[in-house]
Coordinates of C-alpha atoms and ligand atoms in Angstrom, one line a residue:
M1 CA 99.4 112.6 131.8
S2 CA 95.9 111.5 130.8
N3 CA 96.8 111.5 127.1
T4 CA 96.3 108.0 125.7
K5 CA 99.6 108.3 124.0
E6 CA 101.2 108.2 127.4
N7 CA 99.3 105.3 128.7
I8 CA 101.6 102.6 127.6
K9 CA 103.5 101.0 130.4
R10 CA 106.9 100.3 128.9
G11 CA 107.2 96.7 127.8
S12 CA 103.8 96.0 129.3
C13 CA 103.1 93.2 126.8
P14 CA 103.8 89.8 128.4
V15 CA 105.3 88.3 125.2
Y16 CA 107.1 91.5 124.1
K17 CA 110.5 89.9 123.9
K18 CA 109.5 86.5 122.7
C19 CA 107.3 87.8 119.9
G20 CA 109.7 90.4 118.6
G21 CA 107.0 92.2 116.6
C22 CA 107.1 95.4 118.6
Q23 CA 110.8 96.5 118.7
L24 CA 110.0 99.8 120.5
Q25 CA 107.6 98.7 123.1
N26 CA 110.1 99.5 125.9
L27 CA 109.5 103.2 125.0
T28 CA 106.4 105.3 125.7
Y29 CA 104.6 106.3 122.5
T30 CA 105.9 109.9 122.8
E31 CA 109.4 108.4 123.1
Q32 CA 108.8 106.2 120.1
L33 CA 107.7 109.2 118.0
S34 CA 110.8 111.2 119.0
F35 CA 113.0 108.2 118.3
K36 CA 111.6 108.0 114.8
Q37 CA 111.7 111.8 114.3
K38 CA 115.4 111.8 115.3
K39 CA 116.2 109.0 113.0
V40 CA 114.6 110.7 110.0
E41 CA 116.3 114.0 110.9
K42 CA 119.7 112.3 111.2
L43 CA 119.4 110.7 107.8
L44 CA 117.5 113.5 105.9
S45 CA 118.1 116.9 107.5
K46 CA 121.0 117.5 105.1
F47 CA 118.3 117.8 102.4
C48 CA 115.6 119.8 104.1
K49 CA 114.1 120.2 107.6
A50 CA 111.7 117.4 108.4
D51 CA 108.2 118.2 109.6
K52 CA 107.0 116.8 112.8
I53 CA 106.0 113.1 112.6
I54 CA 102.3 112.5 112.5
G55 CA 101.5 109.9 115.2
M56 CA 98.2 108.2 116.0
N57 CA 95.8 109.5 118.7
T58 CA 95.1 106.0 119.8
P59 CA 98.1 103.9 118.8
Y60 CA 96.6 100.5 119.6
H61 CA 94.7 97.8 117.7
Y62 CA 95.5 99.4 114.4
R63 CA 96.4 96.2 112.5
N64 CA 93.5 95.3 110.2
K65 CA 95.1 92.0 109.2
V66 CA 95.8 89.4 111.9
Q67 CA 97.4 86.0 111.6
A68 CA 97.6 83.3 114.2
A69 CA 99.4 79.9 114.1
F70 CA 97.9 76.8 115.9
R71 CA 99.3 73.8 117.6
T72 CA 98.4 71.3 120.3
D73 CA 100.8 70.9 123.3
K74 CA 101.8 67.6 124.9
N75 CA 98.9 67.8 127.3
G76 CA 96.4 68.1 124.5
K77 CA 95.8 71.8 125.0
I78 CA 95.3 73.9 121.8
I79 CA 97.4 77.0 121.6
S80 CA 97.1 79.9 119.1
G81 CA 99.4 82.8 118.8
V82 CA 102.6 84.0 117.1
Y83 CA 105.8 82.4 116.2
Q84 CA 108.6 83.2 118.7
S85 CA 110.9 85.5 116.8
G86 CA 113.2 83.5 114.5
T87 CA 111.7 80.1 115.5
H88 CA 108.8 77.8 114.8
H89 CA 107.8 77.8 118.5
I90 CA 104.3 79.3 119.0
V91 CA 103.9 81.8 121.8
G92 CA 100.2 81.6 122.9
I93 CA 98.4 84.9 122.9
D94 CA 94.7 85.9 123.1
E95 CA 95.1 89.6 122.4
C96 CA 97.7 91.9 121.1
M97 CA 97.8 95.7 121.6
T98 CA 98.5 96.3 117.8
E99 CA 95.9 93.9 116.4
D100 CA 92.2 94.5 115.6
V101 CA 90.1 93.5 118.7
T102 CA 87.4 91.7 116.7
A103 CA 90.0 89.7 114.8
D104 CA 91.6 88.6 118.1
K105 CA 88.2 87.6 119.5
I106 CA 87.4 85.5 116.3
I107 CA 90.7 83.7 116.7
V108 CA 90.0 82.7 120.3
A109 CA 86.4 81.7 119.4
V110 CA 87.7 79.4 116.6
R111 CA 90.2 77.9 118.9
K112 CA 87.5 77.1 121.5
M113 CA 85.3 75.6 118.8
L114 CA 87.9 73.1 117.5
K115 CA 87.5 70.3 120.0
S116 CA 83.7 70.3 119.9
F117 CA 83.9 70.0 116.1
K118 CA 86.6 67.3 116.4
L119 CA 89.0 69.3 114.4
T120 CA 92.8 68.9 115.0
T121 CA 95.6 71.3 114.7
Y122 CA 98.4 70.8 112.1
D123 CA 101.7 69.2 113.3
E124 CA 104.5 70.6 111.2
D125 CA 107.0 67.8 112.1
K126 CA 104.6 65.0 111.3
Q127 CA 102.9 67.0 108.5
R128 CA 99.5 65.8 109.7
G129 CA 96.4 67.5 111.1
F130 CA 93.9 70.1 110.1
L131 CA 94.2 73.8 111.2
R132 CA 97.5 75.5 110.6
H133 CA 96.7 79.2 110.6
I134 CA 93.9 81.7 110.8
L135 CA 94.0 84.9 108.9
V136 CA 91.5 87.6 109.6
K137 CA 91.1 90.9 107.7
R138 CA 88.7 93.7 108.5
G139 CA 87.5 96.6 106.4
F140 CA 88.0 99.6 108.7
A141 CA 85.3 101.7 107.1
T142 CA 82.9 98.9 106.2
N143 CA 83.4 96.6 109.2
E144 CA 83.3 93.7 106.8
V145 CA 85.4 90.8 108.1
M146 CA 87.0 88.0 106.1
L147 CA 88.0 84.7 107.9
V148 CA 90.5 82.5 106.2
L149 CA 91.2 79.0 107.7
V150 CA 94.5 77.7 106.5
T151 CA 94.4 73.9 106.7
G152 CA 96.9 71.2 106.1
T153 CA 94.3 68.9 104.5
P154 CA 91.4 69.6 102.1
V155 CA 88.9 67.6 104.0
F156 CA 86.9 69.8 106.4
P157 CA 84.4 67.7 108.4
S158 CA 81.1 69.5 109.3
K159 CA 82.3 72.6 107.6
N160 CA 78.7 74.0 107.1
N161 CA 77.9 73.8 110.8
F162 CA 81.3 75.3 111.6
V163 CA 80.7 78.2 109.3
K164 CA 77.1 78.6 110.6
A165 CA 78.4 78.7 114.2
I166 CA 81.2 81.2 113.7
T167 CA 79.1 83.6 111.6
K168 CA 76.3 83.5 114.1
Q169 CA 78.7 84.5 116.8
F170 CA 80.3 87.2 114.6
P171 CA 77.7 88.5 112.1
E172 CA 80.4 90.9 110.8
I173 CA 82.1 87.9 109.1
K174 CA 81.0 88.4 105.5
T175 CA 83.1 85.7 103.9
V176 CA 84.8 82.5 105.0
V177 CA 87.6 81.0 102.9
Q178 CA 89.4 77.7 103.3
N179 CA 93.0 77.9 102.1
I180 CA 94.8 74.6 101.7
N181 CA 98.5 74.5 102.5
P182 CA 99.9 71.0 102.7
Y183 CA 103.5 72.0 102.1
R184 CA 106.5 72.2 104.4
T185 CA 106.9 75.9 104.1
N186 CA 107.2 79.2 105.9
L187 CA 104.5 80.7 103.8
V188 CA 101.2 81.0 105.6
L189 CA 98.9 80.7 102.5
G190 CA 98.9 77.8 100.0
D191 CA 97.8 77.9 96.4
V192 CA 94.3 76.3 96.6
Q193 CA 91.4 78.1 98.0
K194 CA 87.7 77.3 98.5
V195 CA 85.1 79.9 99.3
L196 CA 82.9 78.4 102.1
Y197 CA 80.7 81.5 102.7
G198 CA 80.1 84.9 101.0
K199 CA 82.0 86.2 98.0
G200 CA 85.5 85.3 98.9
Y201 CA 86.5 88.9 99.4
I202 CA 85.6 92.0 101.4
E203 CA 85.6 95.7 100.6
D204 CA 87.0 98.7 102.4
I205 CA 86.8 102.4 101.7
L206 CA 89.9 104.6 101.9
C207 CA 90.1 108.3 101.0
G208 CA 86.6 107.9 99.6
C209 CA 87.6 105.1 97.2
K210 CA 86.5 101.5 97.3
F211 CA 89.0 98.7 97.5
R212 CA 88.6 94.9 97.2
I213 CA 90.5 92.8 99.7
S214 CA 91.0 89.1 98.9
P215 CA 93.0 86.6 101.1
K216 CA 96.2 87.1 99.2
S217 CA 96.0 90.8 98.1
F218 CA 98.3 93.3 99.6
Y219 CA 96.6 96.1 101.5
Q220 CA 98.1 98.6 103.9
I221 CA 97.7 97.3 107.5
N222 CA 97.0 100.6 109.3
P223 CA 93.9 102.2 107.6
V224 CA 93.8 105.3 109.8
Q225 CA 97.4 106.2 109.1
T226 CA 97.2 105.1 105.5
E227 CA 94.6 107.8 104.9
V228 CA 96.9 110.4 106.6
L229 CA 99.8 109.2 104.4
Y230 CA 97.8 109.2 101.1
N231 CA 96.2 112.6 101.9
K232 CA 99.7 114.0 102.5
A233 CA 100.9 112.5 99.2
I234 CA 97.9 114.0 97.3
E235 CA 98.5 117.4 99.0
F236 CA 102.1 117.4 98.0
A237 CA 101.1 116.5 94.4
N238 CA 99.0 119.6 94.4
L239 CA 96.8 118.4 91.5
K240 CA 94.9 121.1 89.7
G241 CA 93.1 118.7 87.3
K242 CA 94.1 117.2 83.9
E243 CA 97.7 116.2 85.0
T244 CA 99.3 113.0 83.7
V245 CA 100.3 111.1 86.8
L246 CA 102.5 108.0 87.1
D247 CA 101.9 105.8 90.2
T248 CA 105.0 103.7 90.3
Y249 CA 105.4 100.6 92.6
C250 CA 101.6 101.0 92.8
G251 CA 100.6 97.7 94.5
I252 CA 96.8 97.4 94.1
G253 CA 96.6 100.9 92.7
T254 CA 95.5 102.7 95.8
I255 CA 97.5 106.0 95.4
G256 CA 96.8 106.3 91.7
I257 CA 93.1 105.6 92.2
V258 CA 92.9 108.3 95.0
A259 CA 94.8 110.7 92.6
A260 CA 92.3 109.9 89.8
K261 CA 89.5 110.7 92.2
H262 CA 91.3 114.0 93.1
G263 CA 91.2 115.2 89.5
A264 CA 94.2 113.8 87.8
G265 CA 93.6 113.8 84.0
E266 CA 95.2 110.5 83.4
V267 CA 96.9 108.0 85.7
I268 CA 99.2 105.2 84.7
G269 CA 100.3 102.6 87.4
V270 CA 103.2 100.2 87.2
E271 CA 103.8 97.3 89.5
L272 CA 105.9 94.1 89.5
N273 CA 103.5 91.7 91.2
K274 CA 100.9 90.2 88.8
D275 CA 98.2 89.5 91.4
A276 CA 98.4 93.1 92.7
V277 CA 98.0 94.4 89.1
K278 CA 94.9 92.3 88.7
D279 CA 93.5 93.8 91.9
A280 CA 94.4 97.3 90.7
V281 CA 92.4 96.8 87.5
Q282 CA 89.5 95.5 89.5
N283 CA 89.7 98.4 92.0
A284 CA 89.8 101.0 89.2
R285 CA 86.6 99.4 87.8
A286 CA 84.9 99.3 91.2
N287 CA 85.5 103.1 91.4
N288 CA 84.2 103.7 87.9
L289 CA 87.5 105.2 86.8
K290 CA 88.2 105.2 83.0
N291 CA 91.3 107.4 83.1
I292 CA 93.6 104.9 84.8
R293 CA 95.6 102.0 83.4
F294 CA 98.0 99.6 85.0
Y295 CA 101.1 97.8 83.7
Q296 CA 102.9 94.9 85.1
G297 CA 106.6 95.0 85.1
D298 CA 109.7 96.5 86.7
A299 CA 109.2 100.2 87.5
G300 CA 112.8 101.1 86.4
E301 CA 112.4 99.5 83.0
F302 CA 109.1 101.2 82.6
M303 CA 110.5 104.6 83.5
E304 CA 113.4 104.1 81.1
A305 CA 111.1 103.4 78.2
V306 CA 108.7 106.2 79.0
A307 CA 111.7 108.7 79.4
E308 CA 113.1 107.6 76.0
E309 CA 109.9 107.7 74.0
S310 CA 108.1 111.0 74.3
E311 CA 106.8 113.8 76.5
K312 CA 106.6 113.7 80.2
P313 CA 104.1 113.1 83.0
D314 CA 103.5 116.0 85.3
V315 CA 103.6 114.1 88.6
V316 CA 105.4 110.9 89.5
F317 CA 104.4 109.1 92.7
M318 CA 107.0 106.5 93.8
D319 CA 106.5 104.1 96.6
P320 CA 109.2 101.4 96.4
P321 CA 109.7 98.5 98.7
R322 CA 112.3 98.6 101.6
A323 CA 115.2 98.2 99.2
G324 CA 114.3 101.6 97.7
S325 CA 114.5 102.5 94.0
D326 CA 117.4 101.9 91.7
E327 CA 119.6 103.9 89.4
K328 CA 117.7 102.9 86.3
F329 CA 114.5 104.3 87.8
L330 CA 116.1 107.5 89.2
S331 CA 118.2 108.4 86.1
S332 CA 115.0 107.9 83.9
L333 CA 113.1 110.1 86.4
I334 CA 115.7 112.8 85.9
K335 CA 115.5 112.5 82.2
M336 CA 111.7 112.6 82.3
S337 CA 111.9 115.5 84.6
P338 CA 108.2 115.7 85.9
K339 CA 107.3 118.9 87.6
T340 CA 106.6 117.1 90.9
V341 CA 107.9 113.9 92.4
V342 CA 106.3 112.5 95.6
Y343 CA 108.4 109.8 97.1
I344 CA 106.7 107.6 99.7
S345 CA 109.2 105.5 101.6
C346 CA 109.0 102.7 104.2
N347 CA 112.8 102.8 104.8
P348 CA 114.5 106.1 105.6
E349 CA 118.0 104.6 104.9
T350 CA 117.2 103.8 101.2
L351 CA 115.3 107.0 101.0
A352 CA 118.4 109.0 102.0
R353 CA 120.4 107.1 99.4
D354 CA 118.0 107.8 96.6
L355 CA 117.5 111.4 97.6
A356 CA 121.3 111.9 97.7
Y357 CA 121.4 110.6 94.1
L358 CA 118.7 113.0 93.0
D359 CA 120.3 115.8 94.9
K360 CA 123.6 115.2 93.2
N361 CA 122.5 114.5 89.7
S362 CA 119.5 116.7 89.0
T363 CA 117.9 120.1 89.6
Y364 CA 115.4 118.6 92.0
K365 CA 115.2 120.2 95.4
I366 CA 113.8 118.3 98.4
Q367 CA 111.0 120.7 99.4
K368 CA 109.2 118.8 102.2
I369 CA 109.8 115.8 104.4
Q370 CA 106.9 114.4 106.4
P371 CA 107.3 111.3 108.5
V372 CA 104.0 109.4 109.4
D373 CA 103.8 106.7 112.0
M374 CA 102.2 103.8 110.3
F375 CA 103.4 101.1 112.6
P376 CA 103.3 102.2 116.3
H377 CA 105.5 100.1 118.7
T378 CA 107.6 98.8 115.8
A379 CA 110.8 100.4 114.5
H380 CA 109.4 100.9 111.0
I381 CA 109.2 104.5 109.7
E382 CA 107.2 105.8 106.8
T383 CA 108.1 109.1 105.2
V384 CA 106.5 111.2 102.3
V385 CA 108.9 113.5 100.5
L386 CA 108.0 116.3 98.0
L387 CA 110.5 117.1 95.3
S388 CA 110.3 119.8 92.6
H389 CA 112.7 121.6 90.5
K390 CA 115.0 124.3 92.0
K391 CA 114.0 126.7 89.2
A392 CA 110.6 127.2 87.8
D393 CA 110.1 125.0 84.8
S394 CA 108.9 125.8 81.4
Y395 CA 107.7 122.7 79.7
I396 CA 105.3 121.7 76.9
H397 CA 102.6 119.2 77.5
I398 CA 102.2 116.6 74.8
D399 CA 99.6 113.8 75.2
V400 CA 101.3 110.4 75.2
E401 CA 99.5 107.3 74.0
F402 CA 100.6 103.9 75.3
G403 CA 100.0 100.8 73.2
E404 CA 100.9 99.3 69.9
G405 CA 101.4 101.2 66.6
E406 CA 103.2 104.3 65.4
G407 CA 103.7 107.1 67.9
K408 CA 102.7 105.0 70.8
I409 CA 104.8 103.8 73.6
P410 CA 104.9 100.0 73.7
V411 CA 104.6 99.6 77.4
D412 CA 103.3 96.0 77.2
S413 CA 106.5 94.7 75.7
I414 CA 108.5 96.5 78.4
A415 CA 106.2 95.0 81.0
K416 CA 106.9 91.5 79.5
R417 CA 110.6 92.0 79.5
A418 CA 110.5 93.2 83.0
E419 CA 108.7 90.1 84.3
A420 CA 112.0 88.2 84.6
Y421 CA 113.5 90.9 86.7
K422 CA 113.4 90.8 90.4
P423 CA 115.3 93.4 92.4
K424 CA 117.4 92.4 95.4
E425 CA 117.5 94.4 98.6
K426 CA 120.9 95.9 99.4
V427 CA 121.3 95.2 103.1
T428 CA 124.0 97.2 104.8
Y429 CA 125.9 96.4 108.0
K430 CA 124.5 99.7 109.3
M431 CA 120.9 98.5 108.8
I432 CA 121.7 95.2 110.6
K433 CA 123.3 97.1 113.5
E434 CA 120.4 99.6 113.8
Y435 CA 117.8 96.8 113.7
I436 CA 119.6 94.9 116.5
E437 CA 120.1 97.9 118.6
A438 CA 116.5 99.0 118.3
K439 CA 115.2 95.5 119.0
Y440 CA 117.7 94.0 121.5
G441 CA 119.2 97.1 123.0
F442 CA 122.8 96.1 122.4
K443 CA 125.4 96.9 119.7
V444 CA 127.1 94.3 117.5
H445 CA 130.5 94.8 115.9
T446 CA 130.8 94.7 112.1
A447 CA 133.2 91.8 112.5
Y448 CA 130.6 89.8 114.4
I449 CA 128.1 90.3 111.6
A450 CA 130.8 89.3 109.1
E451 CA 131.6 86.2 111.1
V452 CA 128.0 85.1 111.2
K453 CA 127.6 85.8 107.5
R454 CA 130.8 83.8 106.7
N455 CA 129.6 80.9 108.9
L456 CA 126.3 80.9 106.9
G457 CA 128.3 80.8 103.7
L458 CA 126.9 84.2 102.6
P459 CA 128.9 86.5 100.2
M460 CA 131.2 88.9 102.0
Y461 CA 132.0 91.5 99.3
D462 CA 130.3 94.3 101.2
A463 CA 132.7 94.2 104.2
P464 CA 136.2 94.5 102.8
N465 CA 137.8 95.8 106.0
A466 CA 135.5 94.3 108.6
V467 CA 138.2 92.2 110.3
E468 CA 141.0 94.8 110.0
E469 CA 138.8 97.2 112.0
L470 CA 139.3 95.1 115.1
K471 CA 141.8 96.8 117.4
Q472 CA 141.9 94.0 120.0
P473 CA 142.6 90.3 119.8
R474 CA 139.8 88.6 117.8
K475 CA 136.8 87.6 119.9
H476 CA 133.7 85.7 118.8
P477 CA 130.1 86.9 119.2
T478 CA 128.1 85.4 122.2
P479 CA 125.3 83.0 121.2
E480 CA 122.8 85.8 122.1
K481 CA 124.5 88.1 119.5
V482 CA 124.7 85.3 116.9
E483 CA 120.9 84.8 117.3
A484 CA 120.3 88.6 117.1
I485 CA 122.4 88.8 113.9
K486 CA 120.6 85.8 112.4
D487 CA 117.3 87.4 113.3
A488 CA 118.3 90.6 111.5
L489 CA 119.5 88.7 108.5
R490 CA 116.1 86.9 108.4
Y491 CA 114.3 90.2 108.9
F492 CA 116.0 91.7 105.8
A493 CA 115.5 88.4 103.9
V494 CA 119.2 87.8 103.5
I495 CA 118.7 84.2 104.8
Ligands
SAH501 N1 101.8 102.0 96.6 C1 101.3 100.7 97.1 C2 102.3 99.6 97.4 C3 103.6 100.0 98.0 S1 104.6 98.6 98.5 C4 100.5 101.0 98.4 O1 100.5 102.1 98.9 O2 99.8 100.1 98.9 C5 105.8 98.5 97.2 C6 105.3 97.8 96.0 O3 106.3 97.8 95.0 C7 104.9 96.4 96.2 O4 103.6 96.2 95.7 C8 105.9 95.6 95.3 O5 105.3 94.4 94.7 C9 106.3 96.6 94.3 N2 107.6 96.4 93.6 C10 108.7 95.8 94.2 N3 109.7 95.9 93.3 C11 109.2 96.5 92.2 C12 109.8 96.8 90.9 N4 111.1 96.6 90.7 N5 109.0 97.4 90.0 C13 107.7 97.7 90.3 N6 107.1 97.4 91.4 C14 107.8 96.8 92.4

């Protein structure tokens, strides 16, 4: 077949196993899409028939954010690349089939420049040396590139010449930032930043709206499919103008801003992360939007307060993290009873759990399920779901005013209370098993996961009968399985 989707040679990447980033690379792209479709159907078809997954025409080099770690080997050779899955060993790579091509070229160019500028790489064990990581972000529509050099020390010898040389070679680099990270940590970025060139941020355009991207701000990593996803979400919302819209778990405000541009009367966003809320406010300003406000706090607490206080929004977008939503949020959503709910999910398991709750406890009917492939070659699945009431609604619209004073909803105090709250992901044995099977191609028994968890001193309450299930004399997992289980526990941030 000449179709580009078929051109992948299974497992063709030389570091496929070591890197661990692309769990499905042993499948052709068509097989990957069908794997994801089947998974969505298995979990969600009890609610409604899922539409066909929307894949990419060219499922390569889609990542607009690329990171590389640096080290010097014992022969003095400088290596840049990714950490071997679950370790701190760097696997050298010059290009990756999922990463932006320009970003990869910039990383190689910087690596080649280091010696002539007498710059060292950082040694994690000795906690000495200069360059730790490089982070490159590129605006898909604007082609503006941001280069962030993460250094172990603040002193940057001949930095002006270095910046001149790299920006001459890559004129699309619009800003260069030095981020200083002297800590023994797994986090790439440190707290202190110096802008060496340009404004310290770049801009991108998504669904006709402008977004500011700074070194630390969250931004969807596949711009082509993000537009597909957001357009689907807006289509499901079916905005006619003047609706009150809640954008919950809003990140930097992207969905709400796009909804405001598509005629929503008033948009209110809520997000837990303070930096993301700052970016959201900035982004609303950059798009000249006056009908949108953002609150920082837990989405569940916010929903609870809004449901208590007064009349209802017309549309609620919800885009929770992998852990999904929670009962506080969902029960308030039912109470609030907006005409339309658009649920955007990056984890079909928690989506199925939340839809089951809504299906059981409300009059919402799951009307449409649309999977979108945001992360080709990985096992991640994104899905947009449309919910509306089984029966036609009659409802009165009352304008709600948020703020201080009589008749207003005091969302700020809710946001303040919510600051202390941080939800924990409920990781099930099933999620661990599926992750391992997708990535390593073998199954692991519940008892093995339980054994590894027990050895790590983790709480065991969620596997009451794990050991009783064993029908044969008790065996222990092989080291390979132990490593796979630990990898999964790390992936789901249990350890
Ligand atoms: N809608 C955004 C971001 C989705 S990612 C986009 O499309 O880019 C999920 C977001 O939920 C993250 O920004 C995360 O910080 C936020 N989040 C996580 N837990 C939350 C909570 N309990 N309340 C509100 N926001 C939360």
